[in-house]
Amino acid sequence: TQLLEQSPQFLSIQEGENLTVYCNSSSVFSSLQWYRQEPGEGPVLLVTVVTGGEVKKLKRLTFQFGDARKDSSLHITAAQPGDTGLYLCAGVSEKLTFGTGTRLTIIP
Amino acid sequence: SAVISQKPSRDICQRGTSLTIQCQVDSQVTMMFWYRQQPGQSLTLIATANQGSEATYESGFVIDKFPISRPNLTFSTLTVSNMSPEDSSIYLCSGAWGYGYTFGSGTRLTVV
């Protein structure tokens, strides 16, 4: 069974601070995706990383795929209240395997 | 990207009854999936809905409890059968196209 462990599980920080969320697996994936989910909605795809060592930026969000394609990180700079949500990494094979999730709360 | 309409958005059901959840995609997707999610937690894959054939179920999920249909490329249903309070959860459908995955807004089911 492929497992993706995310850390931290919960994170509550002040607006303007920086944060990093980690996603670690013992398995190699062809690619890895990050999603954000808000209450009452389905997950929304933020990014797909494919190549080991790849770094992608989406405004204040920076995503990195580990060299061995088994881990990833999401870094948010100057967090805003709109960043609040459940962040999920997902390993892509013939199906998605979701990580354990990180619930992020940004305090105004 | 595809847009998925899922209904009902929520329901409260009596134990022992069944509920069918519908998922409609506005364009063709290669694959469709059904997930279960406890509020605030991650998603667990129930099954892959295969067009015109039996769904492929993950470990711990069986067809008698969660029958799935997918009569065409854009529509699927999931039935939660003989419900018990332990089935209370959020159920989501998803469509896959290339690298992209789109999710419905989910069905929040409460069994009383």
Short mmCIF file of C-alpha atoms in Angstrom, two decimals:
data_model
loop_
_atom_site.label_atom_id
_atom_site.label_comp_id
_atom_site.label_asym_id
_atom_site.label_seq_id
_atom_site.Cartn_x
_atom_site.Cartn_y
_atom_site.Cartn_z
CA THR A 1 0.00 0.00 0.00
CA GLN A 2 1.36 3.38 -1.00
CA LEU A 3 1.21 5.94 1.79
CA LEU A 4 1.89 9.65 1.70
CA GLU A 5 2.50 11.27 5.05
CA GLN A 6 2.02 15.01 5.34
CA SER A 7 3.40 17.21 8.07
CA PRO A 8 2.33 19.10 9.93
CA GLN A 9 -1.21 17.79 10.28
CA PHE A 10 -2.44 21.15 11.58
CA LEU A 11 -0.86 24.59 11.24
CA SER A 12 -2.18 27.90 12.49
CA ILE A 13 -0.10 31.00 11.83
CA GLN A 14 -0.45 34.76 11.64
CA GLU A 15 -1.05 36.58 8.39
CA GLY A 16 2.24 37.55 6.75
CA GLU A 17 4.26 34.61 8.06
CA ASN A 18 5.89 31.96 5.90
CA LEU A 19 5.24 28.23 6.14
CA THR A 20 6.24 24.91 4.62
CA VAL A 21 4.19 21.75 4.31
CA TYR A 22 5.89 18.42 3.64
CA CYS A 23 4.70 15.31 1.82
CA ASN A 24 6.74 12.13 2.17
CA SER A 25 6.34 8.67 0.71
CA SER A 26 8.25 5.42 0.61
CA SER A 27 7.10 4.93 -2.98
CA VAL A 28 8.14 6.58 -6.22
CA PHE A 29 5.43 8.29 -8.23
CA SER A 30 5.44 9.30 -11.87
CA SER A 31 4.23 12.71 -10.75
CA LEU A 32 2.81 14.40 -7.69
CA GLN A 33 0.00 16.87 -7.33
CA TRP A 34 -1.01 19.39 -4.68
CA TYR A 35 -4.64 20.28 -4.01
CA ARG A 36 -6.42 22.78 -1.79
CA GLN A 37 -9.88 22.04 -0.48
CA GLU A 38 -12.31 24.40 1.20
CA PRO A 39 -15.32 23.31 3.27
CA GLY A 40 -18.22 22.10 1.16
CA GLU A 41 -16.13 21.86 -1.98
CA GLY A 42 -14.05 19.25 -3.72
CA PRO A 43 -10.25 19.48 -3.90
CA VAL A 44 -8.93 21.92 -6.49
CA LEU A 45 -5.70 21.13 -8.29
CA LEU A 46 -2.91 23.65 -7.62
CA VAL A 47 0.04 22.10 -9.41
CA THR A 48 1.52 18.95 -10.91
CA VAL A 49 5.24 18.26 -10.56
CA VAL A 50 6.74 15.63 -12.80
CA THR A 51 10.52 15.79 -12.85
CA GLY A 52 12.73 14.98 -9.87
CA GLY A 53 14.11 18.22 -8.45
CA GLU A 54 11.47 20.29 -10.21
CA VAL A 55 10.42 23.60 -8.66
CA LYS A 56 7.20 25.35 -9.64
CA LYS A 57 5.93 28.70 -8.46
CA LEU A 58 2.32 29.83 -8.32
CA LYS A 59 2.32 33.43 -7.05
CA ARG A 60 3.27 33.10 -3.34
CA LEU A 61 3.29 29.30 -3.44
CA THR A 62 6.45 27.34 -4.29
CA PHE A 63 6.27 23.61 -4.92
CA GLN A 64 9.26 21.29 -5.04
CA PHE A 65 9.50 17.65 -6.08
CA GLY A 66 12.28 15.65 -4.48
CA ASP A 67 15.13 14.34 -6.60
CA ALA A 68 14.00 10.75 -6.02
CA ARG A 69 10.34 11.62 -6.76
CA LYS A 70 9.22 10.32 -3.38
CA ASP A 71 8.69 13.56 -1.52
CA SER A 72 7.52 17.10 -2.07
CA SER A 73 7.12 20.38 -0.27
CA LEU A 74 4.83 23.37 -0.48
CA HIS A 75 6.14 26.71 0.73
CA ILE A 76 3.84 29.70 1.17
CA THR A 77 5.34 33.17 1.49
CA ALA A 78 3.52 35.93 3.34
CA ALA A 79 0.44 33.82 4.07
CA GLN A 80 -2.96 35.43 3.60
CA PRO A 81 -6.33 34.51 5.17
CA GLY A 82 -7.41 33.30 1.73
CA ASP A 83 -4.78 30.58 1.96
CA THR A 84 -6.77 28.89 4.71
CA GLY A 85 -7.87 25.38 3.76
CA LEU A 86 -7.01 21.71 3.67
CA TYR A 87 -3.88 21.04 1.59
CA LEU A 88 -3.50 17.59 0.10
CA CYS A 89 -0.64 16.07 -1.82
CA ALA A 90 -1.44 13.18 -4.13
CA GLY A 91 0.82 10.69 -5.83
CA VAL A 92 -0.11 9.93 -9.42
CA SER A 93 0.09 6.40 -10.78
CA GLU A 94 -2.87 4.74 -12.49
CA LYS A 95 -4.92 6.46 -9.80
CA LEU A 96 -4.43 9.16 -7.20
CA THR A 97 -3.15 8.29 -3.75
CA PHE A 98 -3.84 11.16 -1.39
CA GLY A 99 -1.67 12.27 1.48
CA THR A 100 -2.90 12.54 5.04
CA GLY A 101 -3.63 16.25 4.65
CA THR A 102 -2.57 19.51 6.32
CA ARG A 103 -5.20 21.82 7.71
CA LEU A 104 -3.90 25.37 7.45
CA THR A 105 -5.45 28.34 9.22
CA ILE A 106 -4.19 31.86 8.63
CA ILE A 107 -5.13 34.27 11.38
CA PRO A 108 -5.75 37.87 10.26
CA SER B 1 -10.86 21.48 -17.40
CA ALA B 2 -14.00 19.43 -16.89
CA VAL B 3 -16.76 20.58 -14.56
CA ILE B 4 -18.48 17.98 -12.39
CA SER B 5 -22.00 18.29 -11.03
CA GLN B 6 -22.76 16.04 -8.11
CA LYS B 7 -26.08 15.57 -6.40
CA PRO B 8 -27.50 15.54 -3.87
CA SER B 9 -25.18 17.91 -2.03
CA ARG B 10 -26.34 16.53 1.30
CA ASP B 11 -28.87 14.12 2.73
CA ILE B 12 -29.99 12.69 6.02
CA CYS B 13 -31.04 9.05 5.73
CA GLN B 14 -32.50 6.40 7.97
CA ARG B 15 -30.37 3.37 8.74
CA GLY B 16 -31.12 0.37 6.56
CA THR B 17 -32.04 2.47 3.53
CA SER B 18 -30.00 3.18 0.39
CA LEU B 19 -28.93 6.42 -1.26
CA THR B 20 -27.83 6.90 -4.85
CA ILE B 21 -25.43 9.74 -5.64
CA GLN B 22 -25.18 11.04 -9.19
CA CYS B 23 -22.16 12.54 -10.92
CA GLN B 24 -22.36 14.31 -14.28
CA VAL B 25 -19.29 15.61 -16.14
CA ASP B 26 -19.67 18.33 -18.76
CA SER B 27 -17.10 16.73 -21.08
CA GLN B 28 -15.65 13.31 -21.68
CA VAL B 29 -13.13 12.10 -19.14
CA THR B 30 -10.97 9.03 -19.44
CA MET B 31 -11.64 7.74 -15.95
CA MET B 32 -14.06 8.38 -13.09
CA PHE B 33 -13.52 7.63 -9.44
CA TRP B 34 -15.49 7.65 -6.19
CA TYR B 35 -13.96 8.72 -2.88
CA ARG B 36 -15.01 8.92 0.75
CA GLN B 37 -13.82 11.66 3.07
CA GLN B 38 -14.39 12.31 6.74
CA PRO B 39 -14.70 16.07 7.37
CA GLY B 40 -11.27 17.67 7.59
CA GLN B 41 -9.47 14.47 6.68
CA SER B 42 -7.97 13.01 3.53
CA LEU B 43 -9.72 11.18 0.71
CA THR B 44 -9.98 7.41 0.50
CA LEU B 45 -10.58 5.84 -2.89
CA ILE B 46 -13.63 3.58 -2.97
CA ALA B 47 -13.50 2.44 -6.58
CA THR B 48 -12.77 3.25 -10.19
CA ALA B 49 -15.95 3.48 -12.26
CA ASN B 50 -15.47 1.66 -15.54
CA GLN B 51 -17.66 2.47 -18.50
CA GLY B 52 -19.96 -0.40 -19.38
CA SER B 53 -18.40 -2.87 -16.97
CA GLU B 54 -18.07 -3.59 -13.27
CA ALA B 55 -16.24 -1.05 -11.16
CA THR B 56 -12.81 -1.83 -9.72
CA TYR B 57 -13.00 -1.69 -5.92
CA GLU B 58 -10.25 -0.87 -3.46
CA SER B 59 -9.46 -3.04 -0.49
CA GLY B 60 -12.18 -2.75 2.13
CA PHE B 61 -14.95 -1.77 -0.29
CA VAL B 62 -17.32 -4.25 -1.95
CA ILE B 63 -19.84 -4.08 -4.74
CA ASP B 64 -22.77 -5.23 -2.60
CA LYS B 65 -22.30 -2.25 -0.29
CA PHE B 66 -21.28 0.35 -2.88
CA PRO B 67 -22.72 -0.58 -6.29
CA ILE B 68 -21.45 1.75 -9.01
CA SER B 69 -22.67 2.34 -12.53
CA ARG B 70 -21.08 4.20 -15.41
CA PRO B 71 -23.29 3.82 -18.48
CA ASN B 72 -21.35 6.36 -20.55
CA LEU B 73 -18.22 8.53 -20.48
CA THR B 74 -19.80 11.44 -18.64
CA PHE B 75 -22.12 9.95 -16.00
CA SER B 76 -21.73 7.71 -12.98
CA THR B 77 -23.69 6.78 -9.88
CA LEU B 78 -22.66 5.45 -6.49
CA THR B 79 -25.21 3.77 -4.23
CA VAL B 80 -24.59 3.44 -0.51
CA SER B 81 -26.64 0.39 0.43
CA ASN B 82 -28.17 -0.74 3.71
CA MET B 83 -26.76 2.30 5.45
CA SER B 84 -25.55 2.44 9.01
CA PRO B 85 -24.29 5.46 11.02
CA GLU B 86 -20.72 4.38 10.15
CA ASP B 87 -21.47 5.31 6.53
CA SER B 88 -21.91 8.95 7.52
CA SER B 89 -19.27 10.77 5.51
CA ILE B 90 -18.65 12.95 2.48
CA TYR B 91 -18.68 11.13 -0.84
CA LEU B 92 -16.95 12.70 -3.85
CA CYS B 93 -16.70 11.76 -7.49
CA SER B 94 -13.76 12.67 -9.68
CA GLY B 95 -12.98 12.68 -13.37
CA ALA B 96 -9.53 12.27 -14.86
CA TRP B 97 -8.27 13.73 -18.14
CA GLY B 98 -4.57 13.55 -18.93
CA TYR B 99 -2.76 14.90 -15.85
CA GLY B 100 -5.86 16.68 -14.67
CA TYR B 101 -8.30 15.52 -12.05
CA THR B 102 -11.52 17.40 -11.32
CA PHE B 103 -13.74 16.77 -8.31
CA GLY B 104 -17.39 17.25 -7.59
CA SER B 105 -18.40 19.31 -4.57
CA GLY B 106 -19.27 16.19 -2.63
CA THR B 107 -22.34 14.68 -0.99
CA ARG B 108 -22.50 15.02 2.79
CA LEU B 109 -24.35 11.97 4.05
CA THR B 110 -25.66 11.62 7.57
CA VAL B 111 -27.20 8.31 8.60
CA VAL B 112 -29.45 8.37 11.65
#
